[in-house]
XYZ file of C-alpha atoms in Angstrom:
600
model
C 0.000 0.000 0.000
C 1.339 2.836 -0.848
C 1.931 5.801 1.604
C -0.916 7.814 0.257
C -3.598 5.583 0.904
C -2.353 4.496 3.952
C -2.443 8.368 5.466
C -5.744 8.803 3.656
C -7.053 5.353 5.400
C -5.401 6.207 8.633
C -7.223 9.461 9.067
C -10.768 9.050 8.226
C -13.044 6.627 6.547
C -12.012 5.838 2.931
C -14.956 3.271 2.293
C -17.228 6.487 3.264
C -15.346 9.131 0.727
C -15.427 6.010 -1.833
C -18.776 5.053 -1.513
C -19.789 8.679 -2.105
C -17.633 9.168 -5.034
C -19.187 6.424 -6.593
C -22.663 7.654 -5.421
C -22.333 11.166 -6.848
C -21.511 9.625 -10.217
C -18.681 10.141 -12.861
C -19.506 13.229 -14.379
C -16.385 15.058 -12.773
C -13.928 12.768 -13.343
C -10.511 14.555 -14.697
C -7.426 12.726 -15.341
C -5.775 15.216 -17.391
C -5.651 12.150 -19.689
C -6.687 13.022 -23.285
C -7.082 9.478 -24.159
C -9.136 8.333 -21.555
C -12.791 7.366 -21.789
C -14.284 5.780 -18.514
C -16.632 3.123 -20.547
C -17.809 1.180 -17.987
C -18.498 3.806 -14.871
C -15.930 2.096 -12.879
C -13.518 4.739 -11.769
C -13.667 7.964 -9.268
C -11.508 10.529 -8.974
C -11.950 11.998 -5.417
C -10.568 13.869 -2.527
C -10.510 12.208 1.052
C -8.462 13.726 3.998
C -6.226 16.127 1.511
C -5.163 13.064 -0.773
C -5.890 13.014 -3.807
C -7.145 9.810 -5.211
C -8.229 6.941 -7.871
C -10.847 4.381 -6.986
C -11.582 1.081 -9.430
C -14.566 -0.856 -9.144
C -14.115 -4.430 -9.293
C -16.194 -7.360 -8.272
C -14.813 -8.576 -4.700
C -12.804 -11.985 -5.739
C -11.401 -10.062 -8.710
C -10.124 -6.952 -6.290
C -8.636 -9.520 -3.998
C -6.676 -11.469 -6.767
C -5.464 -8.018 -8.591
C -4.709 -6.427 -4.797
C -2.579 -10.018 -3.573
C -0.729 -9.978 -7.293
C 0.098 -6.229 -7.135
C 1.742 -6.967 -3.477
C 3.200 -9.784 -4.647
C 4.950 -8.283 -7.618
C 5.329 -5.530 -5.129
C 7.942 -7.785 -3.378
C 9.477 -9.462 -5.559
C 10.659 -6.635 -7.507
C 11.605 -4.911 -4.417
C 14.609 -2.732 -5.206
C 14.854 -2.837 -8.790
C 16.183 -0.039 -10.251
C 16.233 -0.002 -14.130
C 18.521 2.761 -16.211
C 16.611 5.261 -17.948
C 13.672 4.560 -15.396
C 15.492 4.890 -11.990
C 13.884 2.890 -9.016
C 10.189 0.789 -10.304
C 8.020 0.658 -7.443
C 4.531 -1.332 -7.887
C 1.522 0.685 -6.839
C -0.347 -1.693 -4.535
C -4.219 -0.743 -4.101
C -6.026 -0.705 -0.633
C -9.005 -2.787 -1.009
C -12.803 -1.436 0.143
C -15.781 -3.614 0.290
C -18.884 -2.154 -0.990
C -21.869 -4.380 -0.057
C -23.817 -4.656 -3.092
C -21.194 -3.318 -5.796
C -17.935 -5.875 -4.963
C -15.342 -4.123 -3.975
C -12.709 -0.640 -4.858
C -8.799 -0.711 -5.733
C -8.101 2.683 -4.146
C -4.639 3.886 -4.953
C -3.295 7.581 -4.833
C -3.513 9.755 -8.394
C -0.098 9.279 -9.689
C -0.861 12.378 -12.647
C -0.197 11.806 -16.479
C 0.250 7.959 -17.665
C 3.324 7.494 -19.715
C 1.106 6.841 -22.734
C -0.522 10.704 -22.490
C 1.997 13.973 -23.279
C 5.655 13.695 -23.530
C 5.945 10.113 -21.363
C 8.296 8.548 -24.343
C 11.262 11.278 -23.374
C 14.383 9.406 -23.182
C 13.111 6.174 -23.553
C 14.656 3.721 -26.033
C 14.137 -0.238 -27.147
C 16.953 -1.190 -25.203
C 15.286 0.738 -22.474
C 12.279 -0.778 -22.757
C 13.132 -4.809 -22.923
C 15.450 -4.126 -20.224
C 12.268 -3.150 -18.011
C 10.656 -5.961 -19.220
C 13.155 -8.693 -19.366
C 14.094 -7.502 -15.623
C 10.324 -8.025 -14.144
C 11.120 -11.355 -16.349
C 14.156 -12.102 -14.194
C 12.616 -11.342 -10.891
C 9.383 -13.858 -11.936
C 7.010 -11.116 -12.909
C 5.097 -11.293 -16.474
C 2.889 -7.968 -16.702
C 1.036 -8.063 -19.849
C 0.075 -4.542 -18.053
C 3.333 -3.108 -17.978
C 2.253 -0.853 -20.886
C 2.360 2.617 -20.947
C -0.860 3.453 -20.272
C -0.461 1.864 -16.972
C 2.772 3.888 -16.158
C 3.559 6.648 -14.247
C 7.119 8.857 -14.183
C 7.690 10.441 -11.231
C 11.449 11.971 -10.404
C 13.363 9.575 -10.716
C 11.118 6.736 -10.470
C 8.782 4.640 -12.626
C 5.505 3.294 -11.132
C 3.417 0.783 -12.582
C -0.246 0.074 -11.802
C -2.912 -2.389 -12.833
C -1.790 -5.964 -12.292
C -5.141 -7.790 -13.129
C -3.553 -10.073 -15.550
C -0.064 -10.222 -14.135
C 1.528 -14.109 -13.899
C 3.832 -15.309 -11.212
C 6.231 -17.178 -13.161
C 10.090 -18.598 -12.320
C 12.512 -15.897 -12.369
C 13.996 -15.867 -16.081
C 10.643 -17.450 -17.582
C 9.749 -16.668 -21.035
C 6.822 -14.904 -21.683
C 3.714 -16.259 -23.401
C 2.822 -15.209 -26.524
C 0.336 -12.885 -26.010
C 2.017 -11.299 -23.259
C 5.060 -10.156 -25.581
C 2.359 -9.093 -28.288
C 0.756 -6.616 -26.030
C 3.923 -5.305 -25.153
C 4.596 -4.778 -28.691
C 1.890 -3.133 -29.095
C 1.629 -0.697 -26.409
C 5.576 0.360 -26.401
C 5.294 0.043 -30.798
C 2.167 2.815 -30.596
C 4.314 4.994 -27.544
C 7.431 5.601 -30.030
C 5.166 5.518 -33.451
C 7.178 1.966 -34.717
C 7.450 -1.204 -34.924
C 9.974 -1.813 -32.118
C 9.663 -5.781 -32.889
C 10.628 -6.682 -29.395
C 9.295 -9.922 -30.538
C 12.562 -10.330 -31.925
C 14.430 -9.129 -29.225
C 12.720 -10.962 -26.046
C 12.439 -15.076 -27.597
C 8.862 -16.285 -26.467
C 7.800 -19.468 -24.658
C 6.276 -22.284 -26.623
C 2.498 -22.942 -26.350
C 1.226 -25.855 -24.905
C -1.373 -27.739 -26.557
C -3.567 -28.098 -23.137
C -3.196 -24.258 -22.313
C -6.501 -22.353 -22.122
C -7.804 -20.210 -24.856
C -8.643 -16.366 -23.416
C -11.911 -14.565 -24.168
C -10.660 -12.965 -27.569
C -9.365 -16.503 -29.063
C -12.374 -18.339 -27.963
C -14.367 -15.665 -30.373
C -12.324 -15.773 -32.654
C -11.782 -20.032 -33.065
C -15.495 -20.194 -33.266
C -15.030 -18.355 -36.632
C -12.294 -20.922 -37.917
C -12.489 -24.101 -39.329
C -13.276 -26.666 -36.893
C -9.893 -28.067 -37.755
C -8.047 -25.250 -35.700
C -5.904 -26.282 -33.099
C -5.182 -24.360 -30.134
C -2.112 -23.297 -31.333
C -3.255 -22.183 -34.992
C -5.823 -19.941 -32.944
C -3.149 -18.533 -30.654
C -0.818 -18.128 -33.904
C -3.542 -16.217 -36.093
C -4.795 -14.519 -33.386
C -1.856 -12.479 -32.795
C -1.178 -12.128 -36.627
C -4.598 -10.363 -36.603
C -3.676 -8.102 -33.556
C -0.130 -7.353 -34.296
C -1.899 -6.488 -38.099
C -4.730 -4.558 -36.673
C -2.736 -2.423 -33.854
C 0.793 -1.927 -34.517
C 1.262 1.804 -35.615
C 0.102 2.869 -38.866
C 2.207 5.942 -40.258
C -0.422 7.745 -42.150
C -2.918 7.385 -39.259
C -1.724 11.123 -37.661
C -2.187 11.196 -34.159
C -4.463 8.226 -34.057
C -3.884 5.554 -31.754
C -4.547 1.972 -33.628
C -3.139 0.037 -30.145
C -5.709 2.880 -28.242
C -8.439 2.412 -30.664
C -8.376 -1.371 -30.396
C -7.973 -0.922 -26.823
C -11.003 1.168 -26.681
C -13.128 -0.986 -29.223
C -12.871 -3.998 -25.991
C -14.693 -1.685 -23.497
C -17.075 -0.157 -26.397
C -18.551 -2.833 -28.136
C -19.930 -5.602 -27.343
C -17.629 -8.912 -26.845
C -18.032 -10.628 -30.476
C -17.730 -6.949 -32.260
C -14.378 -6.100 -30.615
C -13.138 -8.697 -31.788
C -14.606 -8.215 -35.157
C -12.906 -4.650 -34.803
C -9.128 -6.207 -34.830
C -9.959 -8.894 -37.737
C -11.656 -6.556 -39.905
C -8.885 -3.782 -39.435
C -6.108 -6.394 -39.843
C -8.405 -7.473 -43.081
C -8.520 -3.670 -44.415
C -4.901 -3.331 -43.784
C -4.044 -6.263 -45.698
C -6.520 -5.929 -48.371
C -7.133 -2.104 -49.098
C -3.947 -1.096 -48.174
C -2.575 1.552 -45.262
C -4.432 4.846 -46.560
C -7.863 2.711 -46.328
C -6.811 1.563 -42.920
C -5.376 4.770 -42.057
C -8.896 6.607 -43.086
C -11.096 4.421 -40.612
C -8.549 4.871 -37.772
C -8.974 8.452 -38.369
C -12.603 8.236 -38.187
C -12.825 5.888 -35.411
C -10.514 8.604 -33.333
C -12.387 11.300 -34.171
C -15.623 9.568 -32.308
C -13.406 8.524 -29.366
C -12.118 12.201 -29.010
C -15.706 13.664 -29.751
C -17.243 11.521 -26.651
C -16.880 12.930 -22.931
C -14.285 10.624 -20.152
C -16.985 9.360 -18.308
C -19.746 7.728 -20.980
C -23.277 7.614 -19.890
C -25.390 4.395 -21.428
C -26.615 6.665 -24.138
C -23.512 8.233 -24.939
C -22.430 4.255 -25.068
C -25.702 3.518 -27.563
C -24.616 6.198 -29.993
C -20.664 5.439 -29.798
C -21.360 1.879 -30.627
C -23.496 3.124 -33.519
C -21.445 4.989 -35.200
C -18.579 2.456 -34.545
C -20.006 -0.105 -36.064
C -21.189 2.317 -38.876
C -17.668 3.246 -39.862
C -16.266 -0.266 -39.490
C -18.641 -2.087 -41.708
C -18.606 0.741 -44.272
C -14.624 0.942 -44.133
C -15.113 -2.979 -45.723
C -17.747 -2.752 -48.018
C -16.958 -3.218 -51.837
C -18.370 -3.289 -55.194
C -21.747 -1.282 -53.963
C -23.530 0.127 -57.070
C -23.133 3.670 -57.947
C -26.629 4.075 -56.731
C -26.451 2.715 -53.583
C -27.052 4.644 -50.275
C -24.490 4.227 -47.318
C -25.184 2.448 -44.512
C -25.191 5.614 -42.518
C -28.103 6.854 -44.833
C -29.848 3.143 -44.154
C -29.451 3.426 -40.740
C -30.846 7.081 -40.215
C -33.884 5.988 -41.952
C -34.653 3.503 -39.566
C -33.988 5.204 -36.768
C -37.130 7.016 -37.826
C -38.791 4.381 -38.193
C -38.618 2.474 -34.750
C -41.802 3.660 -33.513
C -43.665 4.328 -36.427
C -47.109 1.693 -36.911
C -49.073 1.500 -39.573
C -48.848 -1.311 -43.078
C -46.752 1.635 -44.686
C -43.996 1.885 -42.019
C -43.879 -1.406 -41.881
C -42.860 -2.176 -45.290
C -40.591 0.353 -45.257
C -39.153 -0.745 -41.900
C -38.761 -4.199 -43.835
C -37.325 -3.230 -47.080
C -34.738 -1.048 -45.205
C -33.598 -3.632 -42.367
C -33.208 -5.979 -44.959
C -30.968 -3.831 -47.153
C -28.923 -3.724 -43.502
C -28.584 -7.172 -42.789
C -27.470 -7.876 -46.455
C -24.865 -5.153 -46.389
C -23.490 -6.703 -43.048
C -23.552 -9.969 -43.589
C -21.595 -9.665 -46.831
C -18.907 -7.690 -44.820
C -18.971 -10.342 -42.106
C -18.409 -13.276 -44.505
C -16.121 -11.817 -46.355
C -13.274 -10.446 -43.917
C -14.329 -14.083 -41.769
C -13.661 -16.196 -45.109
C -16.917 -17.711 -44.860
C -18.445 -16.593 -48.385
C -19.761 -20.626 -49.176
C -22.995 -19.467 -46.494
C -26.389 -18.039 -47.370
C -27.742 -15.221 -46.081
C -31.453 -16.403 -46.233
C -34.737 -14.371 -44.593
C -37.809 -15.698 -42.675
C -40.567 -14.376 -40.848
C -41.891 -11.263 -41.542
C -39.155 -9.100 -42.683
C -39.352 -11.770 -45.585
C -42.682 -11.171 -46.455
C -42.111 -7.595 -46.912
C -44.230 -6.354 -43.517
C -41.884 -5.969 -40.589
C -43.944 -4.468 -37.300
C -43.403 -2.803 -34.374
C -42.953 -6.018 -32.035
C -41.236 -8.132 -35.041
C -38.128 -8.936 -34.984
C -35.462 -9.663 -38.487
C -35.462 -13.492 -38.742
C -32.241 -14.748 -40.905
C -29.868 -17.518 -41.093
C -26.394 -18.114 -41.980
C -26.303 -21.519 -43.454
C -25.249 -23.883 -45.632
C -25.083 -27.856 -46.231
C -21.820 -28.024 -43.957
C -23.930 -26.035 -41.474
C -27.210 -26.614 -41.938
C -28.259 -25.559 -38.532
C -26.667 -22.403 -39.077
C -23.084 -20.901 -38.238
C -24.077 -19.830 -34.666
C -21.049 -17.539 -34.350
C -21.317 -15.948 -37.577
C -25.496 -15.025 -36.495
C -24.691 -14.100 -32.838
C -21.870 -11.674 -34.784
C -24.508 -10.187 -36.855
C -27.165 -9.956 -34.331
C -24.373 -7.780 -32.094
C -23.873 -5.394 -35.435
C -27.673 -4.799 -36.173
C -28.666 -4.666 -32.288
C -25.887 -1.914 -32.749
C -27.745 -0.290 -35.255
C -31.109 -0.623 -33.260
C -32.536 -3.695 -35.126
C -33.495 -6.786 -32.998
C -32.578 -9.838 -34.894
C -32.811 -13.585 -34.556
C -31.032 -16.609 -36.065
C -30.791 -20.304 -36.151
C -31.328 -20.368 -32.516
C -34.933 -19.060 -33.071
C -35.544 -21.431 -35.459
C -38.884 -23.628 -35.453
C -38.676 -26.966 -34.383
C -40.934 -29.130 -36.368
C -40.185 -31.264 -39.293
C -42.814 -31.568 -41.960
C -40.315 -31.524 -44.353
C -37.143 -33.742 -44.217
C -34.626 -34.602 -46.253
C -33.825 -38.214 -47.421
C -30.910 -38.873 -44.457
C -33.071 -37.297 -41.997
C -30.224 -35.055 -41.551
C -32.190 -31.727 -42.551
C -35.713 -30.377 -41.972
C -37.833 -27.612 -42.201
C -40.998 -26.336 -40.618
C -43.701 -26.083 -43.587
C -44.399 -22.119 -42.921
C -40.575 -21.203 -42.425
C -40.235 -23.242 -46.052
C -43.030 -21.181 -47.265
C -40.814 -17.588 -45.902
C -37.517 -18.177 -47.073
C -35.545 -16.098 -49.520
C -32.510 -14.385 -50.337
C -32.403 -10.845 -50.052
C -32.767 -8.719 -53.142
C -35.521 -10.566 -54.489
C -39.205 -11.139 -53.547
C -39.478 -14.738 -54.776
C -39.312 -18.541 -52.731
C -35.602 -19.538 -52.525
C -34.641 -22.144 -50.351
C -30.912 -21.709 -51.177
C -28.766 -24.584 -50.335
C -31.697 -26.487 -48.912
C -33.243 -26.737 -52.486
C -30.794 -29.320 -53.020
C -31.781 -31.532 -50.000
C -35.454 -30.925 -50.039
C -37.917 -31.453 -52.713
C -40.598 -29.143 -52.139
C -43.785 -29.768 -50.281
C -46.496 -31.469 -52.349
C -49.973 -30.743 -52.460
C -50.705 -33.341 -49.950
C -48.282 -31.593 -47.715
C -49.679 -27.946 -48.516
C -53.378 -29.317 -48.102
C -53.118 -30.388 -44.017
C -52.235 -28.823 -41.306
C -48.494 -28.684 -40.526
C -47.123 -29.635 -37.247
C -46.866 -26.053 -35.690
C -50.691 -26.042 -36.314
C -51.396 -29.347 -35.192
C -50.447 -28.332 -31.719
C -53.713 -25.933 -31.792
C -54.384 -21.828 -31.918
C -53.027 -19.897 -29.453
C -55.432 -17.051 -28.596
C -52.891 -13.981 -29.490
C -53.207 -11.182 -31.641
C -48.938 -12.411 -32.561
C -50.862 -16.473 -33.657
C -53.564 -14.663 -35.544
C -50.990 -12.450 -37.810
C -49.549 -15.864 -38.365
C -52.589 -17.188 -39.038
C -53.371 -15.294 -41.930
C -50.271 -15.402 -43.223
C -50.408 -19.043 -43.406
C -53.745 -18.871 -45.654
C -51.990 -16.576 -47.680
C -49.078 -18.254 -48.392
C -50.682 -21.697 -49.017
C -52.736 -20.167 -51.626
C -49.606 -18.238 -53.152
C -48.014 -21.116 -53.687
C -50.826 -23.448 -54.768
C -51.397 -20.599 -57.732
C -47.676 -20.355 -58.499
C -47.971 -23.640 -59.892
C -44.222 -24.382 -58.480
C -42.177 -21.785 -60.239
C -41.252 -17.831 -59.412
C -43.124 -17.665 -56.109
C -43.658 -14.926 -54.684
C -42.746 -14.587 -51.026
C -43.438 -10.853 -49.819
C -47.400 -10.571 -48.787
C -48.674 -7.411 -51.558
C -46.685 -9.911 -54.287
C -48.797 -12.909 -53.268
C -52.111 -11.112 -52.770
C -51.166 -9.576 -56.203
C -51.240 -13.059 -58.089
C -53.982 -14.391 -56.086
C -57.279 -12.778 -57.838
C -56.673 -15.287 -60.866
C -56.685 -18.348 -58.314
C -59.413 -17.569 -56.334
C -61.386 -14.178 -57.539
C -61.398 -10.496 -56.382
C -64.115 -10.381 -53.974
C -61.717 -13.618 -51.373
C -58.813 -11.712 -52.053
C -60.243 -8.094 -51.057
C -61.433 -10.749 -47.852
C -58.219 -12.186 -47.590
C -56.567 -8.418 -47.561
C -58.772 -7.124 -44.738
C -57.935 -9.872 -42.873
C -54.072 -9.824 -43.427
C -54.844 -5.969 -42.287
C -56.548 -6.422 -39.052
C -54.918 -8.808 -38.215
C -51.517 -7.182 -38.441
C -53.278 -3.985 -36.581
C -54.251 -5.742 -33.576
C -50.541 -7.181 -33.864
C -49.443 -4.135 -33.751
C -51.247 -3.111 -30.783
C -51.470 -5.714 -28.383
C -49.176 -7.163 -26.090
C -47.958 -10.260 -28.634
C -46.483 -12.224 -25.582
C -49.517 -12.832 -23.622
C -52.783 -13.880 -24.129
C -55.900 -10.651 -24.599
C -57.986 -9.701 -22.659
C -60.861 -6.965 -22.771
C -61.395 -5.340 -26.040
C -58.556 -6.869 -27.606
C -59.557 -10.514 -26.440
C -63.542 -9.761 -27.984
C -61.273 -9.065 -31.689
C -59.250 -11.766 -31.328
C -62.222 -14.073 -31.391
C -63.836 -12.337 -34.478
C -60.660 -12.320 -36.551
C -60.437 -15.901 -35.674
C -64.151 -16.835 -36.886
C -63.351 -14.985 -39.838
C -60.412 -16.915 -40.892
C -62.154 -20.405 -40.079
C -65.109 -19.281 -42.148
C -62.657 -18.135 -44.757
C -60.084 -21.496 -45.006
C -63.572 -23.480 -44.567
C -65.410 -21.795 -47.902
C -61.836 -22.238 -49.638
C -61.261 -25.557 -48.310
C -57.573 -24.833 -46.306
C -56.317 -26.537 -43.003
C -55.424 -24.800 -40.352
C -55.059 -24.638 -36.780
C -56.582 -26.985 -34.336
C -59.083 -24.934 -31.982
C -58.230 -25.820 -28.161
């Protein structure tokens, strides 16, 4: 503990000052730090007993382990002196329970980190690995010994942070990752590659040794065929690609940007951030990487230190704005940016009505298709469809609907979970709610030959590829022959399990009528999938005066979807027009001679 903190502990009651800090909120916070963004509302600068201080909010086992590492490392490199840096001294933190938040590393405000203003002033490589190769000698491997977690104080060097700090033999080798970070952070401090990588020999992964969060994301994008060392090998390709400094960039920080993306978005898209930046780098060359680190420091500098949960919302927004539409290619002359696409449905998140709705649909699905080429093209996984369901298929997407997709093909016909929970992070981002595989119905009325691969009838009846209104299947077509008349002419097993009275089962309902009949009076080829396309063909298959029925019903229908709570079941008003819709449609499907849903 350092004498600070123990004066300021000594003579009054620091979990009192801290609990109040934290209280009043991080609107004040200043640490004369241009860099520094608070993401997470876990620090406090405050004032307790005339010391000056820095409080960290940590759940309690975590404060304990970082606290017992920091004294630790604290002893063990007791007396070290390194030239250039004079004496290192480890700040150890005094820990506070706070019932009901965990716990707070309070240590005394050291001033400017090494990584903000002139901290680089007489340092060199040599410099440098000799720090690092000394904690090295006295068993101490701080990823953290970065600057941005160093302080210079006259004559001595202080060095905070020691979360991920290993206790190792004295002379160990570092891990991998531990010497990439460091390569980095010190690489982005004196605007080079220092390649201490080459200067400081590495220790040889184990095949047994445990992935971290950032490879475990990232080998879920691989082949399955990955080993643990080909994701610990590609993974730091990708960081050392995405991070290490870029000349052209100006002032911005690629280590401090991909630092930053971590805490900004959420975990799959900072990940994303360093592949797809590694991917631009390598692909588009060093102005187009440049150009999106310039943008992407421009929103970091433009946001305020401590970042409220809307300031978050928009940040993420526009980060995952700039990222995807750094990567896009071969877009049409005519083709609007995603920052256009995603304005307009901003406008439209609470807007009802059939209009909005089909705007809302045609616009979310220009979205999705505009991400999920970017994502399977910088992940390498261009052999999967993009295919639509549900409503935002059909053209209508409402207030309480969410995008239904999948990201499939015959090697993963279940879907490639990672690749949808990726691009269900990008378009919650962009404030669209989206499902994948996951969401996908369960029943099987039609399977394939193996039994390997099956579809619900009415997901069948919904799926296309964006762009175009009519039925396609995609790589499915070639394992399932489509459903015969037999198939289209009884009710499918979704329906068999009987009508649920809510206004979200009616809009199916109808639906379900219509596209039976759509697909009946395609005869088989160009079907149309979107609802005014399949009304539009119908009045040849069945006459004006049932579709003009069928229309009103698809309407009301979709109000009282719109309007009532879809979750539960009506009551009141809404429960008396549930019950007439429903007569309606069994009067309809009975003069037309359709199946549908058994009535409990």
């Amino acid at each position: 503990m350092s004498r600070t903190v123990r004066r300021a502990r000594g003579s009054g009651d620091l979990a009192v000052s801290v609990r109040q800090a934290f209280d009043a909120g991080g609107k004040e916070l200043s640490f004369d730090d241009p860099g520094f963004m608070d993401i997470g509302g876990r620090l406090r600068r405050f004032r307790h007993c005339g010391c000056d201080l820095v409080a960290k909010l940590r759940p309690l086992e975590e404060a304990r382990s970082e606290r017992d590492l920091a004294a630790e490392s604290a002893r063990r490199l007791g007396g070290l002196t390194v030239d250039g840096l004079g004496a290192v001294e480890v700040c150890v933190p005094e820990l506070v329970p706070l019932p009901g938040r965990g716990a707070a590393l309070v240590s005394p405000y050291l001033g400017r980190r090494v990584s903000a203003g002139s901290g680089a002033d007489g340092l060199s490589v040599s410099v440098i690995a000799s720090l690092l190769v000394a904690l090295l000698d006295r068993g101490v491997e701080a990823s953290g010994c970065v600057p941005r977690n160093m302080f210079r104080q006259s004559g001595r060097t202080v060095l905070i942070d020691w979360e991920d700090a290993l206790l190792v033999p004295a002379g160990a080798a570092p891990d991998e990752l531990t010497l990439m970070k460091w390569d980095i952070a010190w690489s982005d401090l004196l605007g080079r590659d220092l390649k201490l990588r080459e200067r400081i020999p590495a220790s040889s992964p184990g095949e047994q040794a445990e992935l971290d969060d950032f490879e475990t994301v990232l080998a879920s994008w691989l082949p399955q065929a990955a080993t643990y060392r080909d994701v610990r090998r590609y993974g730091v390709e990708v960081t050392l690609a995405s991070e290490l400094p870029a000349e052209r960039a100006g002032s911005a920080s690629a280590a401090g940007l991909g630092h930053l993306a971590e805490d900004v978005l959420p975990s799959r898209l900072g990940v994303f951030h360093a592949v797809l930046t590694a991917y631009l780098r390598e692909q588009r060359g060093e102005d187009a990487y440049a150009s999106l680190l310039g943008q992407l420091d421009t929103l970091a500098r433009s946001s305020r230190p401590a970042v409220s949960a809307m300031d978050l919302r928009a940040l993420r927004r526009a980060w995952v704005l700039a990222l995807f539409s750094a990567a896009e290619s071969n877009l049409p002359a005519e083709a609007v940016s995603l920052e256009q696409l995603a304005s307009r449905i901003a406008k439209l998140v609470r807007a009802g009505g059939w209009k909005a709705a089909r705007e809302r649909a045609a616009v979310a699905e220009e979205i999705t298709d505009r991400l999920a080429d970017v994502i399977l093209t910088v992940l390498r996984l261009e052999e999967l469809d993009l295919l639509l369901r549900g409503s935002c298929a059909q053209g209508v997407l409402g207030l309480g609907s969410d995008i239904d997709f999948e990201l499939s093909s015959a090697a993963f016909p279940g879907g490639h979970r990672p690749a949808e929970d990726l691009m269900i992070e990008a378009l919650t981002c962009l404030g669209l709610e989206a499902e994948g595989s996951a969401a996908r119905p369960g029943e099987r009325d039609l399977v394939s030959v193996d039994g390997g691969t099956a579809r619900d009838l009415h997901e069948w009846f919904e799926l296309r590829r964006p762009g175009s209104d009519l039925h396609d299947p995609g790589w499915a077509a070639t394992l399932l022959a489509p459903p015969s008349a037999g198939v289209i002419g009884r009710p499918s097993q979704y329906e068999g399990q009987g009508r649920e009275h809510t206004a979200k089962y009616l809009w199916f309902e109808s639906r379900a009528v219509l596209a039976r009949l759509a697909f009946t009076a395609a005869g088989g080829s160009r079907i149309p999938v979107t609802l005014e396309r399949q009304l539009a063909i119908l009045p040849r298959a069945i006459g004006a005066e049932d579709t003009a029925e069928l229309c009103d019903l698809l309407r009301a229908t979709f109000a009282l979807r719109e309007t009532a709570d879809p979750a539960h079941p009506a009551g009141g008003q809404a429960d008396a027009e549930i019950t007439r819709l429903a007569a309606r449609l069994d009067l309809f499907r009975q003069r037309l001679g359709l199946p549908g849903p058994r009535n409990p």
